[in-house]
CSV table of C-alpha atoms in Angstrom, one decimal:
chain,number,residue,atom,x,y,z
Y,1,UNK,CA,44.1,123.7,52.6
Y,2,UNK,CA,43.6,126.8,54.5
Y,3,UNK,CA,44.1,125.5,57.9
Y,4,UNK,CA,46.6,122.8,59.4
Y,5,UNK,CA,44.5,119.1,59.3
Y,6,UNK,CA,45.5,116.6,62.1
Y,7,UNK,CA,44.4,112.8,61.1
Y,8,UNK,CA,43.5,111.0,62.7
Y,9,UNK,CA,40.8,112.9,65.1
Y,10,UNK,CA,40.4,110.0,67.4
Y,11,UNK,CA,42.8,107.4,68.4
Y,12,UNK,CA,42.4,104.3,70.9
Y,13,UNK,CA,44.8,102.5,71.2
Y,14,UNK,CA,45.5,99.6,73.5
Y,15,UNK,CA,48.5,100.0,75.4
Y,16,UNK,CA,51.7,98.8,73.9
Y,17,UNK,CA,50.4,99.5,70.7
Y,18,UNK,CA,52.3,101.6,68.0
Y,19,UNK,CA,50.3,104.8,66.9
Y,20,UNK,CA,51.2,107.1,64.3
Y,21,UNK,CA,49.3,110.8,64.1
Y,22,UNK,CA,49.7,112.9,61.4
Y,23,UNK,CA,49.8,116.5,60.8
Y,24,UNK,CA,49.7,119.0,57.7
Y,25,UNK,CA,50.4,122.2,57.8
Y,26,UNK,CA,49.5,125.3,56.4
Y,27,UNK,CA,50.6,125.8,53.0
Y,28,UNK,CA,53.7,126.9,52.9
Y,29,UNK,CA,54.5,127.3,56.3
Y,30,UNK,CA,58.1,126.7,56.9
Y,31,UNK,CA,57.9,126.0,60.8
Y,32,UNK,CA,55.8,123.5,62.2
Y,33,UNK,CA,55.5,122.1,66.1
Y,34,UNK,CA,54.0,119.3,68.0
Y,35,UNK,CA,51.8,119.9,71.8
Y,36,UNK,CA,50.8,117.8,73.5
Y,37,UNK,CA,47.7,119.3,76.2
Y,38,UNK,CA,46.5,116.9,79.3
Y,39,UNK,CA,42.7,117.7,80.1
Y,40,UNK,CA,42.8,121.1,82.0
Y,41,UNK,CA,46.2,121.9,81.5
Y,42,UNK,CA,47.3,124.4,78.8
Y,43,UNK,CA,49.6,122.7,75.9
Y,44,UNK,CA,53.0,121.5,76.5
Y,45,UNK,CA,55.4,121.8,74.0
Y,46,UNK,CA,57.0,118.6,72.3
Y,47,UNK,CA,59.2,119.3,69.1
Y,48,UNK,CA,60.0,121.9,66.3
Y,49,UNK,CA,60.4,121.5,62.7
Y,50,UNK,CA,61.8,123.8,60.6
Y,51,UNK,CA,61.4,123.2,56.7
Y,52,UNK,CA,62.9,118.9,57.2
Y,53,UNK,CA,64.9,119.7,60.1
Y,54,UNK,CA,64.1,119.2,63.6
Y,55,UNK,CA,65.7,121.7,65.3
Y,56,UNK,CA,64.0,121.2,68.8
Y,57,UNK,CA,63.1,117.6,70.4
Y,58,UNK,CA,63.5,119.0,74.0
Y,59,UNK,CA,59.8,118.3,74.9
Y,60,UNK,CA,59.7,114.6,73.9
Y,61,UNK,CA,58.6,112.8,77.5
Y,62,UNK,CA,60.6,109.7,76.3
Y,63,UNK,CA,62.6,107.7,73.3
Y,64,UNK,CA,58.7,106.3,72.6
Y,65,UNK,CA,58.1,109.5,70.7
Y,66,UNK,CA,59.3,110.1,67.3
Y,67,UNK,CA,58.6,112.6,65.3
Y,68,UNK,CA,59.7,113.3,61.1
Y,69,UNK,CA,59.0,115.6,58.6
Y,70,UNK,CA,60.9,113.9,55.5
Y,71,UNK,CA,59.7,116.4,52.6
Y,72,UNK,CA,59.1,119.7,54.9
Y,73,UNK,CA,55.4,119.3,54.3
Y,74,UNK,CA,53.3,116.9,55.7
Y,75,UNK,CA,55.1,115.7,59.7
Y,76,UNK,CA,53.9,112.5,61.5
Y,77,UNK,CA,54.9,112.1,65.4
Y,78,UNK,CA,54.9,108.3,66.0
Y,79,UNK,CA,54.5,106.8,69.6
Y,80,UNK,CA,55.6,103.3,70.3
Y,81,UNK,CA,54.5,101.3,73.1
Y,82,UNK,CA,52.0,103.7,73.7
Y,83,UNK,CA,51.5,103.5,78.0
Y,84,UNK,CA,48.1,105.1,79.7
Y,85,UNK,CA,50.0,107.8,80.2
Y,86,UNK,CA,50.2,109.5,76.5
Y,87,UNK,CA,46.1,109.9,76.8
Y,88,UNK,CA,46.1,113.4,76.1
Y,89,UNK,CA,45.4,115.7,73.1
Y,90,UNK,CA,47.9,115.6,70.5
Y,91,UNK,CA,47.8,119.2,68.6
Y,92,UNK,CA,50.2,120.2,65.7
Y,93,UNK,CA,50.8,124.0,64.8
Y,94,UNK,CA,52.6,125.9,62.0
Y,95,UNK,CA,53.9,129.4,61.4
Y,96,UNK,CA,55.3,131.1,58.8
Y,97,UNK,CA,58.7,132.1,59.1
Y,98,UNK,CA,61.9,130.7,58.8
Y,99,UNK,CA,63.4,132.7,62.3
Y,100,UNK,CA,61.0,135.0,63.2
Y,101,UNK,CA,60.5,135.0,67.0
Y,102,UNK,CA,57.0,136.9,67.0
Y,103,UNK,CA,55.7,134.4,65.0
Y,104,UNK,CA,52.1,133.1,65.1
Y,105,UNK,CA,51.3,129.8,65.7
Y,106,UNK,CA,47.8,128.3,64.3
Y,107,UNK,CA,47.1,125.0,65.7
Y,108,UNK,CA,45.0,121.8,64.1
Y,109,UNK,CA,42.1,120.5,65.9
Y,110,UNK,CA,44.5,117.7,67.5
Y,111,UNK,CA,44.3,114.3,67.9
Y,112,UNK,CA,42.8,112.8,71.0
Y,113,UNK,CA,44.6,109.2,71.8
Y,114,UNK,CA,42.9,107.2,74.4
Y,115,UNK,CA,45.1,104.5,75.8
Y,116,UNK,CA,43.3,101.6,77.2
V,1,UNK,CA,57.5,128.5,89.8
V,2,UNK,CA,55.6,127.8,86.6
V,3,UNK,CA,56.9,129.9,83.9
V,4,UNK,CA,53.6,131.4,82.7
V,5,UNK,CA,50.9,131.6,85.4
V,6,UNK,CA,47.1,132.5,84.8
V,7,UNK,CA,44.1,132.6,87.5
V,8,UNK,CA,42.2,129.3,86.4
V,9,UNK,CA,38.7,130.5,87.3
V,10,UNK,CA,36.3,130.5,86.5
V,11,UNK,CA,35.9,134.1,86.0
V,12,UNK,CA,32.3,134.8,85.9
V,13,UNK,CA,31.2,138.2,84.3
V,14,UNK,CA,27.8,139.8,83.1
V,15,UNK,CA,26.7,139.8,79.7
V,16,UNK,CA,28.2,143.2,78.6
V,17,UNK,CA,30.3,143.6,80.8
V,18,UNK,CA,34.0,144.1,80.7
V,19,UNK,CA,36.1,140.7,81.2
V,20,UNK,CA,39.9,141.3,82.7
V,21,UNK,CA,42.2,138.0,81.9
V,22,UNK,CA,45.7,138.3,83.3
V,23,UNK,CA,48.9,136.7,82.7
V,24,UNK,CA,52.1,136.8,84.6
V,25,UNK,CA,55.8,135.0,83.2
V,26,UNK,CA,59.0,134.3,84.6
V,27,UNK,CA,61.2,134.6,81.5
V,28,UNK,CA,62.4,138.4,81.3
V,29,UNK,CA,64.0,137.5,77.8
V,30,UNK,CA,60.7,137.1,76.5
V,31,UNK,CA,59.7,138.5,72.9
V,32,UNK,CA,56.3,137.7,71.8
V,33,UNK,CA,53.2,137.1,73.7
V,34,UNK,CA,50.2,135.4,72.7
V,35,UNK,CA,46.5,135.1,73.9
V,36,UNK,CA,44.3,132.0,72.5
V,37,UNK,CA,41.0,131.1,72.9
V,38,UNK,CA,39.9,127.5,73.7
V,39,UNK,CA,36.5,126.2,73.9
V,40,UNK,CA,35.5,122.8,75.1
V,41,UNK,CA,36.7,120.2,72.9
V,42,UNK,CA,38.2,122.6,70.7
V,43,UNK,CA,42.0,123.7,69.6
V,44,UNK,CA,43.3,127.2,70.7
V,45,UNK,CA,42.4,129.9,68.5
V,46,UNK,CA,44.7,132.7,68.0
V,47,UNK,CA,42.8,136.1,68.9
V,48,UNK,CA,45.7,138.3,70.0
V,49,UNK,CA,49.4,138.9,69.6
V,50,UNK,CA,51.2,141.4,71.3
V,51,UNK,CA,54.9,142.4,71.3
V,52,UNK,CA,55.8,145.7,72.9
V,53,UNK,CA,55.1,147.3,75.9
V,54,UNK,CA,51.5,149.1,76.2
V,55,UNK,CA,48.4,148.2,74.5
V,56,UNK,CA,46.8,146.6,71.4
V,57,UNK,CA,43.6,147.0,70.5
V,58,UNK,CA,41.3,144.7,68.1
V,59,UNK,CA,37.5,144.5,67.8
V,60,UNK,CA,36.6,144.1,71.5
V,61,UNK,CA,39.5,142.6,72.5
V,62,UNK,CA,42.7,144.7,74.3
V,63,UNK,CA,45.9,143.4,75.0
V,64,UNK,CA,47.7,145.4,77.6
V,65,UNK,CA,51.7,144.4,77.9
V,66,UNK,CA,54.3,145.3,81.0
V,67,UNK,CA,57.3,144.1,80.2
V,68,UNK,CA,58.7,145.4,83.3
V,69,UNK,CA,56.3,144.3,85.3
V,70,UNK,CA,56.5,140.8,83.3
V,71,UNK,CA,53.0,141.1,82.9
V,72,UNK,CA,50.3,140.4,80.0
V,73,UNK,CA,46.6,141.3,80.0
V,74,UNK,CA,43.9,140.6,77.9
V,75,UNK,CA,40.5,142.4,78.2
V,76,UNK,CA,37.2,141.8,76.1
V,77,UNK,CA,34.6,144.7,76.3
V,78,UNK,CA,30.6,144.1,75.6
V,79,UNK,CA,31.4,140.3,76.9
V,80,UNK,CA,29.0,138.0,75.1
V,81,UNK,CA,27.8,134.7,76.0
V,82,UNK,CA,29.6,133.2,72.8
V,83,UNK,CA,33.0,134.6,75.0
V,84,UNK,CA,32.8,131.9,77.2
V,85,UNK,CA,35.7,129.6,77.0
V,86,UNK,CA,38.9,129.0,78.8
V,87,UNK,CA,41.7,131.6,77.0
V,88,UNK,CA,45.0,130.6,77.3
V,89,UNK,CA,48.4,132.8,77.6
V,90,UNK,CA,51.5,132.3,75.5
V,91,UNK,CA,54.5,133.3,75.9
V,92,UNK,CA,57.5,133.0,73.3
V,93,UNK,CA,60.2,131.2,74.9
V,94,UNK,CA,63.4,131.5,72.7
V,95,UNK,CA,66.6,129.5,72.7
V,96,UNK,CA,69.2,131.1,71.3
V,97,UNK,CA,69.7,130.0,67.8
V,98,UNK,CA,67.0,127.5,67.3
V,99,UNK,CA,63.1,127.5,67.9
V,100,UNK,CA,60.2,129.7,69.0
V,101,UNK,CA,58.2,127.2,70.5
V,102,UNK,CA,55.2,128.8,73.0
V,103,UNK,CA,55.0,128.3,76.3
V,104,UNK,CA,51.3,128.1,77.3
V,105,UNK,CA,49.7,128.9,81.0
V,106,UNK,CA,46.6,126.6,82.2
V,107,UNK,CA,44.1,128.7,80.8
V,108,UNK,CA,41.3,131.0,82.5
V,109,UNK,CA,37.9,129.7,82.4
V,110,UNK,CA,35.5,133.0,81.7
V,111,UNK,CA,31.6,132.8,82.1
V,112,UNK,CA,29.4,135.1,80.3
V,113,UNK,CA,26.3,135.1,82.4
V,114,UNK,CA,23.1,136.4,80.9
């Protein structure tokens, strides 16, 4: 497609429930990165993928999160036991360069989980 | 200290007018800085990338970078009500030998009035 898709766009979930958000890219795009942005607050960073590889979980708020990216396409960040807590916007970005540091990120439109 | 720091707002400026967003960071390592647009509801929206010192021009927008200064502008001539939205600074924080992942300020709420 010609921007990154986030599925799905709305989430509520009640808590201790599993939840599973998925993102794809851009096509093509070898780098690809998880947010997460409270209401009012600019996005925090949560993981990095290059290609299958995450090469950056430092973000993750706890072992709940999980995040893959098994064929370096399509990534899906999994939260378990989801607590009221993770209500925020879940937004996925990708760039396209394998090292580049001046590389531009272009986000989804996010996933907004509500936890009950 | 926060490591990118913006002026939440709201700014409120005349249609026409010029609107002046500023950006400070902490991280003199910094490469790559980024201004995105949000509106309510929405995802950012890239609409500026800047990476040396001095300034970047684009349409109506300008980026104006100080490296020394550690300091990151972004201003939007002829302002138009369809400016309004919070815009929200980026700043490329790297760690050596892995990721490029943005660090993002809180984002500046700008008002177009008519």
């Amino acid at each position: 497609g010609a921007g990154v898709s986030q599925s799905p766009r709305y989430k509520v979930a009640k808590r201790g429930q599993d939840v599973a958000l998925r993102c794809d890219p851009i096509s093509g795009h070898v780098s690809l990165f998880w947010y997460q942005q409270a209401l009012g607050q600019g996005p925090e960073f949560l993981t990095y993928f290059q290609n299958e590889a995450q090469l950056d979980k430092s973000g993750l708020p706890s072992d709940r999160f999980f995040a893959e990216r098994p064929e370096g396409s399509v990534s899906t960040l999994k939260i378990q036991r989801t607590q009221q807590e993770d209500s925020a916007v879940y937004l996925c970005a990708s760039s396209g360069s394998r090292t580049s540091a001046l590389d531009e990120q272009f986000f989804g439109p996010g996933t907004r989980l509500t936890v009950l | 200290q926060k490591e990118v720091e913006q002026n939440s707002g709201p700014l409120s400026v005349p249609e026409g007018a010029i609107a002046s967003l500023n950006c400070t960071y902490s991280d003199r390592v910094s490469q790559s800085f980024f201004w995105y647009r949000q509106y309510s509801g929405k995802s950012p929206e890239l609409i500026m990338s800047i990476y040396s010192n001095g300034d970047k021009e684009d349409g109506r927008f300008t980026a104006q970078l100080n490296k020394a200064s550690q300091y990151v502008s972004l201003l939007i001539r002829d302002s138009q009500p369809s400016d309004s939205a919070t815009y929200l600074c980026a700043v490329n924080t790297l760690n050596t030998g892995t990721a490029s992942k943005l660090t993002f300020g809180t984002g500046t709420r700008l008002q177009v009035t008519l």
